[in-house]
Coordinates of C-alpha atoms in Angstrom, one line a residue:
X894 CA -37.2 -18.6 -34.7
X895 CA -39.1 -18.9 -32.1
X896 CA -36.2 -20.6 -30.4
X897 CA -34.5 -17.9 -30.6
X898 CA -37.1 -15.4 -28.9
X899 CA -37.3 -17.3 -26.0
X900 CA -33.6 -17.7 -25.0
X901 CA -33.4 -13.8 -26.0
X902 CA -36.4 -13.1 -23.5
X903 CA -34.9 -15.2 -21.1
X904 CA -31.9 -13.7 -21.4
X905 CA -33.2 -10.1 -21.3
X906 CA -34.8 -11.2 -18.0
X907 CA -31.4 -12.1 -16.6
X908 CA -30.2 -8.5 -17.8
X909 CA -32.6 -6.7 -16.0
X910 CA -32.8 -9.3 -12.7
X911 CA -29.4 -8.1 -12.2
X912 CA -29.3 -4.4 -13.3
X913 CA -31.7 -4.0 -10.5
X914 CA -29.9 -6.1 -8.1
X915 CA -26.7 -3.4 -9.5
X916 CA -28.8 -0.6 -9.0
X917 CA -30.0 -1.1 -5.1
X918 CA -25.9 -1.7 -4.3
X919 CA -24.9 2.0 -6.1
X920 CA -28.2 3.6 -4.2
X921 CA -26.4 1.8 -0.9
X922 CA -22.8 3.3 -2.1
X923 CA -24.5 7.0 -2.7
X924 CA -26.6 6.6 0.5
X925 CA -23.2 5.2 2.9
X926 CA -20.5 5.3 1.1
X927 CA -17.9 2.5 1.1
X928 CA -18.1 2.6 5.3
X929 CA -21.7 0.9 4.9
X930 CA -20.6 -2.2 2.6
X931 CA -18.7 -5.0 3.7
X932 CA -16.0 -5.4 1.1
X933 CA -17.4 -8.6 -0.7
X934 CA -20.1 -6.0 -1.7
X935 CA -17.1 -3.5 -2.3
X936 CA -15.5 -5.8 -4.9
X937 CA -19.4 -6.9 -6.3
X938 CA -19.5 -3.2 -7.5
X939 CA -16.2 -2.9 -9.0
X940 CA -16.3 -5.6 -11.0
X941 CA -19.5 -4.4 -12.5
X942 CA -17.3 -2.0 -14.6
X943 CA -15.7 -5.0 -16.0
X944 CA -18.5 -7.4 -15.7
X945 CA -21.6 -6.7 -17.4
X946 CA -25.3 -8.9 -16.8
X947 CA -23.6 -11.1 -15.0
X948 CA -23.8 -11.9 -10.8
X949 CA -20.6 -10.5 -9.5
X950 CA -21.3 -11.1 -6.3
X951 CA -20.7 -14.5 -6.4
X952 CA -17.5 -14.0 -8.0
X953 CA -16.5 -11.5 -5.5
X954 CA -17.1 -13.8 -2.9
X955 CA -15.2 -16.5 -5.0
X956 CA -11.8 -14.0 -5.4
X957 CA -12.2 -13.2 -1.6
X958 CA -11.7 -17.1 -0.8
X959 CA -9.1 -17.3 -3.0
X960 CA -7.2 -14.5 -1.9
X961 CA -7.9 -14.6 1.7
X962 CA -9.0 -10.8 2.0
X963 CA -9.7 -7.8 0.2
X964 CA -6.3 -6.3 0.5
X965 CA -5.3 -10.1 -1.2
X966 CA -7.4 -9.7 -4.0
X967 CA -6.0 -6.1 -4.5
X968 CA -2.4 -6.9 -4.7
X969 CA -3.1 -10.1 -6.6
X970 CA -1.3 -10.9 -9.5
X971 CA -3.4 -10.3 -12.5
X972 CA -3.3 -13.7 -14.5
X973 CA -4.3 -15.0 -11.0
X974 CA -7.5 -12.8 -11.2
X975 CA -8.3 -13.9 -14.2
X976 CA -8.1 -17.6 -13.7
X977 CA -10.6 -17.2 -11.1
X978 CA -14.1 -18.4 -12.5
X979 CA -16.5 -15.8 -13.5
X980 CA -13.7 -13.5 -14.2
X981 CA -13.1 -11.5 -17.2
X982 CA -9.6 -9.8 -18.8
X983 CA -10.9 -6.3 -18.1
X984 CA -12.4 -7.3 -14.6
X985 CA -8.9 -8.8 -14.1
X986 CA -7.4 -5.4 -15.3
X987 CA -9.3 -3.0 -13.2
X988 CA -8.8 -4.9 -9.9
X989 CA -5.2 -5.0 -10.8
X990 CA -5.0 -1.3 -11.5
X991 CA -6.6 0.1 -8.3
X992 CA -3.4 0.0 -6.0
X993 CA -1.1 1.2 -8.5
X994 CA -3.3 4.3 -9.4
X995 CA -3.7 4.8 -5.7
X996 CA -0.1 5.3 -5.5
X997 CA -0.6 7.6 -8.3
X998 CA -2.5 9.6 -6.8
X999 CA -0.1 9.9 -3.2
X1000 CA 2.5 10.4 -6.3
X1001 CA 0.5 13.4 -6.9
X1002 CA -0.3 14.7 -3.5
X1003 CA 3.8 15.3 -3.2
X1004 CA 3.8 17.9 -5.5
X1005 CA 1.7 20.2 -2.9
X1006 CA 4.8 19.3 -0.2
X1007 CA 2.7 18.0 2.8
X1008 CA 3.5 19.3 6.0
X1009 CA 5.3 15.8 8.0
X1010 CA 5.8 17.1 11.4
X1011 CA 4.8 14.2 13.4
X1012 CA 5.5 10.6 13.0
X1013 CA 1.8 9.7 12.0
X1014 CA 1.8 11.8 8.9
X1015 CA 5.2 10.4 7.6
X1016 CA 3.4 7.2 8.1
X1017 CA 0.2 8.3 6.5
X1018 CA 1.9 9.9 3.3
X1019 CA 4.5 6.9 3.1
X1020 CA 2.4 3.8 3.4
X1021 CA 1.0 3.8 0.3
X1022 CA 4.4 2.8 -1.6
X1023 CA 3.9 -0.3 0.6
X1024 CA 0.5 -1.2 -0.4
X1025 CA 1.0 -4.2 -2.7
X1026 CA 4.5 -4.3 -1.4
X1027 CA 5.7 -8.3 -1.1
X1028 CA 9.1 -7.7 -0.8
X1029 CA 10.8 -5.1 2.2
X1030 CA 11.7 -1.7 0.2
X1031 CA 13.7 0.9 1.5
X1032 CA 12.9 5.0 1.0
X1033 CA 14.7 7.7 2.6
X1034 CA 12.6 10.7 3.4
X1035 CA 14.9 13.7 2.6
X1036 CA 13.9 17.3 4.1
X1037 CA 15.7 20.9 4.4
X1038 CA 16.9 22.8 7.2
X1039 CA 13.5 24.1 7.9
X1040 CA 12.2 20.7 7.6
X1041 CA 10.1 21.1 4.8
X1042 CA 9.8 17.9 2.7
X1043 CA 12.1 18.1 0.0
X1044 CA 12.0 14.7 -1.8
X1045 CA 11.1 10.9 -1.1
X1046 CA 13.6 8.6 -2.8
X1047 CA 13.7 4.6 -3.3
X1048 CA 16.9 3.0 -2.0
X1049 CA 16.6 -0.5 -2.5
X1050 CA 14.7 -3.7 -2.4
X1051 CA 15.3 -6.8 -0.9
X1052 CA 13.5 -10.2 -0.4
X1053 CA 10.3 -11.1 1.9
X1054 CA 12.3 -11.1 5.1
X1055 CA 14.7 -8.2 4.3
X1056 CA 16.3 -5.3 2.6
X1057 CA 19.6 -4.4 2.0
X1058 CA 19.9 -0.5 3.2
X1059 CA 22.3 0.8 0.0
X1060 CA 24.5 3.6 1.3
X1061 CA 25.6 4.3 -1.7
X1062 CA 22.0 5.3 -3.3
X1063 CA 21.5 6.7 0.3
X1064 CA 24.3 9.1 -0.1
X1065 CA 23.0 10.0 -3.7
X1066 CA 19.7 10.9 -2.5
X1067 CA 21.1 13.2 0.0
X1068 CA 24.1 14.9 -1.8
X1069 CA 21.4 15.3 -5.4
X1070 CA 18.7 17.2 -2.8
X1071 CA 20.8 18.6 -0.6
X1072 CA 19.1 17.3 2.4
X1073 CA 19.7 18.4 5.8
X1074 CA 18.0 15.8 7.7
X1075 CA 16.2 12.6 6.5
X1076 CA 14.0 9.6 8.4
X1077 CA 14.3 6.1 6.7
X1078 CA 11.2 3.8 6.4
X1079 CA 11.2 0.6 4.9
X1080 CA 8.3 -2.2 5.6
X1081 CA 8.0 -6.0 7.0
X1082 CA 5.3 -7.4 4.4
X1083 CA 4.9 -10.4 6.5
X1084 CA 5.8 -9.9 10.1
X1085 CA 5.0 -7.2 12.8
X1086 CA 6.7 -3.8 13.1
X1087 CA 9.6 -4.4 15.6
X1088 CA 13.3 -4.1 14.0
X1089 CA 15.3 -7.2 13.3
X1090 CA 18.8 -7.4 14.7
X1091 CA 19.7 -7.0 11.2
X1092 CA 17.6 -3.2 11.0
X1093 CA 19.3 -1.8 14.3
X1094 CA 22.6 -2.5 12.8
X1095 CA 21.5 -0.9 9.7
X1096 CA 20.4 1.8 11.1
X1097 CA 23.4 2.5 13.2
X1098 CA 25.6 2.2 10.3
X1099 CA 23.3 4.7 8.1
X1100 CA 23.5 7.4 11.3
X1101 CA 27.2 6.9 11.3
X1102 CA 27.0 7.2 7.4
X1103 CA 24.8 10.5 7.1
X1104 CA 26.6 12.3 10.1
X1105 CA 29.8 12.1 7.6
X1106 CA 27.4 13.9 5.4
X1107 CA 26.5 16.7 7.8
X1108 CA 22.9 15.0 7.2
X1109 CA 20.9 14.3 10.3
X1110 CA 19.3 10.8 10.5
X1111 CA 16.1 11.7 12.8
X1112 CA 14.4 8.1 12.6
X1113 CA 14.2 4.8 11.2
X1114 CA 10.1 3.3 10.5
X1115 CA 9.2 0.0 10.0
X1116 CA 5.8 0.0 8.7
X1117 CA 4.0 -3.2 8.5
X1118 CA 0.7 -4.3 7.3
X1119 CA -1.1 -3.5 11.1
X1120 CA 0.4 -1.1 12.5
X1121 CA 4.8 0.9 12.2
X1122 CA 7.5 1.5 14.9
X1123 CA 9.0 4.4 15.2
X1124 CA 12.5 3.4 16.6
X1125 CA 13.2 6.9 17.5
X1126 CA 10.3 7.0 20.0
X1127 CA 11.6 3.3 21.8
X1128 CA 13.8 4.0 24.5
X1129 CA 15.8 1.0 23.3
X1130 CA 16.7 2.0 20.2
X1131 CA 16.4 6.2 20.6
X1132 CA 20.0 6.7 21.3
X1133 CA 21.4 5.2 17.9
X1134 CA 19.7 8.6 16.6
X1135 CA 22.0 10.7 19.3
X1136 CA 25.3 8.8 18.1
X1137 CA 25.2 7.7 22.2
X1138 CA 26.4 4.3 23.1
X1139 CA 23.3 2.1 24.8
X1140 CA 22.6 2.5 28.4
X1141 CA 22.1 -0.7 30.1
X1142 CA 20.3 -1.1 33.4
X1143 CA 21.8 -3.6 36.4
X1144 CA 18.7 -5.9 34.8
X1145 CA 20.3 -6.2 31.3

């Protein structure tokens, strides 16, 4: 009996050592915000949902090894979360959930039809679809003749290094909203911005395509984890949006 008093008042020490150590990283959330905390301590806290009395910092800091980053540990797999010591099913579940109800939310935010004048909000409202994104995905971005967003639709999928850019969903998309103009964006999960060989050709074709359609293709972003390209706004590549044949300097 006695025993079992001492490993229950040990134990309850443990419980409060770390419920204080829990409370002094909320006060620095409600004080700073997320800007203040470096994202071990970011992941400490969330895993306190799924954690109880137990040191989640150390764990965090174990997941951020094994996952390289805090973006890794988010689009981890979750039976690779789990595996990671320390870690618990519903831990595992609610780290796995965050960029998936994120993409919820931006889900959501479509229903008020955001204004996507500039090249910077398309990226800002598209990105999202990308976050735990390991393979390049294709969306076409459909609008009306006033240019109001109309509807974003997938279009296909392909493996880490590239997509296939399906005109017939493309079509579809277009004919089902009746679109008047549309931008395509698809992502390089692994590699920067700049278009393959294998993008400008699809992009040619899928101008050539829509213009049958009476649709107007105004731009083509690759969006990757640092940074996007507009190929619309590259010299280079601008005229495949004009149906203009490339004009070569006496360099090239």
């Amino acid at each position: 009996m006695e025993e079992i008093e001492k490993e229950e008042s040990v134990n309850n020490r443990k419980k409060n050592i770390h419920e204080g150590h829990r409370q002094k990283v909320r006060d620095r959330y409600y004080k700073g915000g997320l800007d203040c905390m470096p994202d071990h301590n970011v992941l400490e806290m969330l895993l306190f949902f799924g954690i109880p009395y137990k040191d989640t910092n150390e764990i965090a800091h174990r997941l951020m090894e094994k996952f390289g980053s805090f973006s890794g540990v988010l689009r981890a797999d979750r039976a690779d979360l789990k595996n990671v010591k320390g870690m618990t099913e519903n831990a595992a579940c609610l780290l796995s959930m965050l960029l998936p109800v994120f993409k919820r939310y931006t889900d959501d935010l479509m229903k008020e039809k955001p204004t996507l004048e500039t090249t910077e909000q398309i990226v800002s409202f598209i990105r999202p679809r990308f976050l735990d994104a390991t393979n390049e995905k294709v969306y076409l971005i459909c609008f009306d003749c006033n240019h109001a967003l109309i509807s974003v639709r997938f279009i296909d999928e392909g493996d880490v290094a590239s997509a296939n850019i399906n005109l017939r969903a493309i079509a579809s998309a277009v004919i089902e909203t009746k679109a008047a103009s549309a931008v395509l964006v698809h992502n390089h999960p692994n590699s920067i911005s700049l278009p393959s060989q294998a993008d400008i050709s699809a992009t040619k074709k899928a101008y050539e395509f829509l213009s049958m359609l009476k649709v107007r293709l105004l731009d083509h972003i690759i969006i990757s984890q640092t940074g996007h390209c507009s190929m619309v706004s590259v010299p280079k590549f601008a005229h495949i949006f004009y149906g203009l044949d490339p004009i070569f300097d006496g360099n090239e």
